[in-house]
Short mmCIF file of C-alpha atoms in Angstrom, two decimals:
data_model
loop_
_atom_site.label_atom_id
_atom_site.label_comp_id
_atom_site.label_asym_id
_atom_site.label_seq_id
_atom_site.Cartn_x
_atom_site.Cartn_y
_atom_site.Cartn_z
CA UNK A 24 0.36 0.42 0.55
CA UNK A 25 3.16 2.16 0.14
CA UNK A 26 3.21 4.84 -2.21
CA UNK A 27 7.21 4.86 -2.49
CA UNK A 28 7.80 8.45 -4.29
CA UNK A 29 5.01 9.53 -2.07
CA UNK A 30 6.84 8.23 0.69
CA UNK A 31 10.38 10.14 -0.63
CA UNK A 32 8.27 13.79 -0.60
CA UNK A 33 7.72 13.32 2.83
CA UNK A 34 10.22 12.44 3.75
CA UNK A 35 12.20 14.86 1.87
CA UNK A 36 9.30 17.50 3.74
CA UNK A 37 9.48 16.03 7.57
CA UNK A 38 12.52 18.73 8.28
CA UNK A 39 9.97 21.42 7.66
CA UNK A 40 6.75 19.34 8.40
CA UNK A 41 7.40 17.18 10.73
CA UNK A 42 5.18 14.36 9.94
CA UNK A 43 5.09 10.74 7.72
CA UNK A 44 2.56 8.43 7.01
CA UNK A 45 3.20 5.02 5.99
CA UNK A 46 -0.65 3.67 5.38
CA UNK A 47 -0.62 -0.50 5.15
CA UNK A 48 3.83 -0.25 6.66
CA UNK A 49 3.21 -3.42 8.82
CA UNK A 50 2.62 -6.92 7.23
CA UNK A 51 -0.37 -8.14 8.15
CA UNK A 52 0.91 -11.51 9.37
CA UNK A 53 2.57 -8.81 12.63
CA UNK A 54 -0.54 -7.35 12.28
CA UNK A 55 -2.07 -9.97 13.80
CA UNK A 56 0.57 -10.94 16.60
CA UNK A 57 0.63 -7.43 18.31
CA UNK A 58 -2.94 -7.78 18.56
CA UNK A 59 -3.22 -10.41 21.17
CA UNK A 60 0.01 -8.87 22.15
CA UNK A 61 -1.86 -5.19 23.68
CA UNK A 62 -4.74 -7.39 24.41
CA UNK A 63 -2.89 -9.45 26.69
CA UNK A 64 -1.19 -6.50 27.98
CA UNK A 65 -3.77 -4.32 27.91
CA UNK A 66 -6.73 -7.49 29.85
CA UNK A 67 -3.54 -8.78 31.53
CA UNK A 68 -2.87 -5.91 33.13
CA UNK A 69 0.12 -5.21 33.35
CA UNK A 70 -0.17 -2.39 31.19
CA UNK A 71 -1.06 -1.44 34.17
CA UNK A 72 1.41 -2.49 36.65
CA UNK A 73 3.75 -1.14 34.03
CA UNK A 74 1.48 3.02 33.89
CA UNK A 75 1.70 2.58 38.36
CA UNK A 76 5.69 1.23 38.81
CA UNK A 77 6.89 4.83 36.57
CA UNK A 78 4.37 7.61 38.74
CA UNK A 79 4.55 5.73 42.48
CA UNK A 80 7.33 3.90 42.60
CA UNK A 81 8.19 3.53 46.00
CA UNK A 82 4.21 1.66 46.39
CA UNK A 83 4.82 -0.04 43.57
CA UNK A 84 6.91 -2.21 41.87
CA UNK A 85 8.45 -3.00 38.56
CA UNK A 86 6.50 -5.22 36.67
CA UNK A 87 7.17 -9.18 35.32
CA UNK A 88 7.48 -8.51 32.16
CA UNK A 89 8.39 -5.15 30.12
CA UNK A 90 6.80 -5.20 26.38
CA UNK A 91 10.15 -6.10 24.44
CA UNK A 92 9.52 -8.86 26.19
CA UNK A 93 5.93 -10.02 23.72
CA UNK A 94 7.88 -11.42 21.02
CA UNK A 95 5.98 -8.60 18.16
CA UNK A 96 6.43 -5.54 20.46
CA UNK A 97 10.21 -7.05 20.74
CA UNK A 98 9.83 -7.48 16.69
CA UNK A 99 8.62 -4.39 15.75
CA UNK A 100 10.54 -2.04 17.88
CA UNK A 101 13.55 -3.02 15.03
CA UNK A 102 11.45 -4.24 12.44
CA UNK A 103 13.93 -3.57 9.12
CA UNK A 104 11.30 -1.15 6.89
CA UNK A 105 10.86 1.30 10.00
CA UNK A 106 14.70 1.06 11.37
CA UNK A 107 15.87 1.66 7.02
CA UNK A 108 13.70 4.51 6.74
CA UNK A 109 14.93 6.41 9.99
CA UNK A 110 18.60 6.07 8.83
CA UNK A 111 17.59 7.92 5.83
CA UNK A 112 19.51 11.99 6.77
CA UNK A 113 15.96 13.56 6.79
CA UNK A 114 14.89 12.05 9.52
CA UNK A 115 17.55 10.56 12.42
CA UNK A 116 20.33 9.62 10.04
CA UNK A 117 22.76 6.71 11.07
CA UNK A 118 23.23 6.59 14.03
CA UNK A 119 20.33 6.47 16.74
CA UNK A 120 19.12 4.99 19.54
CA UNK A 121 15.42 3.05 21.08
CA UNK A 122 14.06 5.25 23.41
CA UNK A 123 10.98 3.57 24.94
CA UNK A 124 7.61 2.07 23.48
CA UNK A 125 3.90 2.51 24.65
CA UNK A 126 1.53 -0.29 24.46
CA UNK A 127 -2.61 0.36 24.40
CA UNK A 128 -6.18 -0.36 23.43
CA UNK A 129 -8.29 2.04 23.24
CA UNK A 130 -12.08 1.84 23.65
CA UNK A 131 -13.52 3.75 19.99
CA UNK A 132 -15.98 6.89 22.87
CA UNK A 133 -12.34 7.47 24.39
CA UNK A 134 -12.23 11.06 25.59
CA UNK A 135 -9.43 12.61 23.00
CA UNK A 136 -6.23 13.71 24.75
CA UNK A 137 -4.66 17.65 24.16
CA UNK A 138 -2.39 19.27 22.40
CA UNK A 139 0.85 18.00 23.60
CA UNK A 140 4.11 16.81 21.99
CA UNK A 141 6.55 14.34 23.10
CA UNK A 142 10.06 15.64 22.96
CA UNK A 143 12.37 14.80 25.75
CA UNK A 144 14.50 17.50 26.49
CA UNK A 145 14.47 19.30 30.79
CA UNK A 146 14.56 22.18 30.50
CA UNK A 147 13.53 22.67 26.71
CA UNK A 148 16.11 24.66 25.10
CA UNK A 149 16.43 23.64 21.65
CA UNK A 150 15.85 20.91 18.79
CA UNK A 151 19.65 20.18 17.52
CA UNK A 152 18.98 16.36 17.64
CA UNK A 153 15.99 14.67 16.05
CA UNK A 154 13.93 12.87 18.40
CA UNK A 155 10.85 10.63 16.91
CA UNK A 156 7.87 9.05 17.71
CA UNK A 157 6.48 5.99 14.77
CA UNK A 158 3.02 5.82 16.48
CA UNK A 159 1.47 2.51 15.02
CA UNK A 160 -2.13 2.40 14.19
CA UNK A 161 -2.73 -1.69 13.80
CA UNK A 162 -6.22 -1.65 12.97
CA UNK A 163 -5.75 1.35 10.73
CA UNK A 164 -7.70 4.17 11.81
CA UNK A 165 -11.07 5.95 11.15
CA UNK A 166 -13.02 8.18 12.53
CA UNK A 167 -15.71 6.65 15.14
CA UNK A 168 -11.82 5.39 16.72
CA UNK A 169 -10.61 8.48 17.09
CA UNK A 170 -8.65 10.70 14.24
CA UNK A 171 -5.09 11.85 15.38
CA UNK A 172 -3.87 16.03 14.32
CA UNK A 173 -1.05 17.47 14.12
CA UNK A 174 0.51 21.85 13.13
CA UNK A 175 2.22 20.93 10.77
CA UNK A 176 6.06 22.82 10.91
CA UNK A 177 5.14 22.66 15.10
CA UNK A 178 8.50 21.27 16.21
CA UNK A 179 10.04 24.54 15.28
CA UNK A 180 9.06 25.48 18.58
CA UNK A 181 10.63 25.51 21.40
CA UNK A 182 8.24 24.64 23.64
CA UNK A 183 6.51 23.02 26.62
CA UNK A 184 4.52 19.40 25.97
CA UNK A 185 1.55 21.36 26.89
CA UNK A 186 1.72 25.16 26.24
CA UNK A 187 -1.07 23.91 24.17
CA UNK A 188 -2.82 21.82 25.87
CA UNK A 189 -5.53 24.60 27.40
CA UNK A 190 -6.69 24.33 23.42
CA UNK A 191 -7.68 20.86 24.61
CA UNK A 192 -8.41 19.36 20.91
CA UNK A 193 -9.84 22.05 19.18
CA UNK A 194 -9.22 22.23 15.77
CA UNK A 195 -5.84 24.56 15.25
CA UNK A 196 -5.03 27.19 11.58
CA UNK A 197 -2.77 24.82 9.73
CA UNK A 198 -3.50 21.44 11.00
CA UNK A 199 -3.77 18.01 8.75
CA UNK A 200 -5.88 15.67 10.70
CA UNK A 201 -5.52 11.50 9.48
CA UNK A 202 -8.56 10.17 10.66
CA UNK A 203 -8.07 6.90 7.90
CA UNK A 204 -5.66 4.35 7.13
CA UNK A 205 -6.19 0.65 6.38
CA UNK A 206 -4.53 -1.52 9.44
CA UNK A 207 -0.43 -2.31 9.75
CA UNK A 208 -0.84 1.82 8.84
CA UNK A 209 2.93 3.88 10.92
CA UNK A 210 2.81 8.21 11.69
CA UNK A 211 5.98 9.16 12.53
CA UNK A 212 6.33 12.64 13.93
CA UNK A 213 9.52 14.23 15.36
CA UNK A 214 8.43 13.67 18.97
CA UNK A 215 8.07 18.13 19.54
CA UNK A 216 5.86 17.67 16.92
CA UNK A 217 2.46 18.82 18.65
CA UNK A 218 -0.28 16.48 17.84
CA UNK A 219 -3.85 15.79 19.12
CA UNK A 220 -5.80 12.77 19.53
CA UNK A 221 -10.25 13.53 19.28
CA UNK A 222 -12.67 11.66 20.46
CA UNK A 223 -14.30 9.01 18.18
CA UNK A 224 -17.66 8.99 16.55
CA UNK A 225 -18.51 5.72 19.00
CA UNK A 226 -20.95 6.16 21.55
CA UNK A 227 -20.93 3.72 24.64
CA UNK A 228 -24.21 1.76 26.12
CA UNK A 229 -24.53 1.46 29.78
CA UNK A 230 -23.31 -1.88 29.43
CA UNK A 231 -19.83 -0.37 28.27
CA UNK A 232 -20.08 -1.84 24.92
CA UNK A 233 -19.35 0.03 21.52
CA UNK A 234 -21.94 1.29 19.31
CA UNK A 235 -22.81 4.15 16.16
CA UNK A 236 -19.97 2.75 12.78
CA UNK A 237 -17.72 1.54 15.27
CA UNK A 238 -19.37 -2.10 16.19
CA UNK A 239 -18.92 -3.16 13.08
CA UNK A 240 -15.20 -3.31 13.50
CA UNK A 241 -14.40 -6.93 14.69
CA UNK A 242 -13.67 -6.77 18.44
CA UNK A 243 -13.93 -2.72 19.27
CA UNK A 244 -11.43 -0.45 20.24
CA UNK A 245 -8.76 1.53 19.26
CA UNK A 246 -4.85 -0.77 18.91
CA UNK A 247 -2.19 2.01 19.07
CA UNK A 248 1.36 1.16 19.48
CA UNK A 249 3.69 4.07 19.98
CA UNK A 250 7.38 3.37 20.17
CA UNK A 251 10.21 6.40 19.73
CA UNK A 252 14.56 6.78 18.56
CA UNK A 253 16.91 9.22 18.69
CA UNK A 254 20.09 10.10 17.45
CA UNK A 255 22.53 9.83 19.41
CA UNK A 256 24.72 12.60 20.44
CA UNK A 257 24.33 13.53 23.82
CA UNK A 258 22.30 11.89 26.56
CA UNK A 259 18.69 11.47 25.81
CA UNK A 260 16.94 11.29 29.97
CA UNK A 261 15.14 8.20 30.02
CA UNK A 262 11.01 8.14 30.91
CA UNK A 263 11.07 4.57 32.93
CA UNK A 264 12.84 4.14 36.13
CA UNK A 265 13.88 0.59 34.87
CA UNK A 266 14.33 1.26 31.61
CA UNK A 267 18.18 -0.11 31.80
CA UNK A 268 16.23 -3.14 31.92
CA UNK A 269 14.03 -2.44 29.43
CA UNK A 270 17.64 -2.46 27.29
CA UNK A 271 19.23 -5.51 28.51
CA UNK A 272 16.04 -7.24 26.81
CA UNK A 273 16.93 -5.69 24.07
CA UNK A 274 20.12 -6.63 23.23
CA UNK A 275 19.26 -9.73 25.27
CA UNK A 276 16.39 -10.93 22.47
CA UNK A 277 19.53 -9.67 19.62
CA UNK A 278 17.48 -7.35 18.50
CA UNK A 279 18.90 -4.63 15.85
CA UNK A 280 22.08 -6.92 15.76
CA UNK A 281 24.30 -6.61 13.16
CA UNK A 282 23.31 -2.66 11.33
CA UNK A 283 21.95 -1.21 14.63
CA UNK A 284 24.04 -2.36 17.09
CA UNK A 285 23.83 0.76 19.17
CA UNK A 286 20.27 0.88 19.46
CA UNK A 287 19.78 -0.76 22.90
CA UNK A 288 23.39 0.63 24.72
CA UNK A 289 22.82 2.48 27.96
CA UNK A 290 25.57 5.31 27.15
CA UNK A 291 23.53 7.10 24.98
CA UNK A 292 21.21 7.57 27.77
CA UNK A 293 22.05 9.98 31.22
CA UNK A 294 20.36 9.86 35.00
CA UNK A 295 16.54 9.18 35.02
CA UNK A 296 15.24 12.12 37.02
CA UNK A 297 11.22 10.85 38.28
CA UNK A 298 8.56 13.57 36.48
CA UNK A 299 6.29 13.40 33.03
CA UNK A 300 6.91 9.05 33.19
CA UNK A 301 4.91 6.78 32.73
CA UNK A 302 1.51 8.22 30.11
CA UNK A 303 0.08 6.23 28.44
CA UNK A 304 0.00 6.18 24.41
#
């Protein structure tokens, strides 16, 4: 489904616009395994335990499993077509490191998320080194699932992550809305690009079942895995207190062997500082 010429144009425009859309990047076989793993991650409580361990580490133990230990999730983090794309000089270039991964399933009737960006820098002071977020939509996107809106060019601003949060999910001049994508599609954002998740058009009845257009989907919900990577060159702040363990899993599994040998190396990170961790993807 990917038009290589269209992708080439988007890559060249990435510095200016800060995003690119890759319809159907992930093969159906991988999407199927990822979907089952997301269901397990959410339904078993592992997702919530991972969030609790970040938000309240003094009270909550580390989760017994981290995302990269799930077979398909690990494969996704080192998915060759994605890494080849990120290695382009217009994106991250040849030397970059895995930062984190979040996995989630949301009801089609869930609320939106206000305008924000996800560039990890404390304090926010420059955009010298790029960081990207790859948003993988396992079942694609439709308006009833909750569209993604981005603000092209806003990644050039030096601003706090929540600088536009007071606007909620309001429409902004110049925004681009991504609401129709086939299963297995990926949107790559410069992490400093302001974006929002709007509420879907589906509703829930009193039993919690999804009604409306989304009820025809094979299983309700918006499946999204958010994987982040950053160019090497200076220490990046980790977002989880057990970040060393996550990187160790990547190395132990041999993910990114060969060309991507730096993908899970600890030396590209600084000290963990509480605050802002454990956010829902």
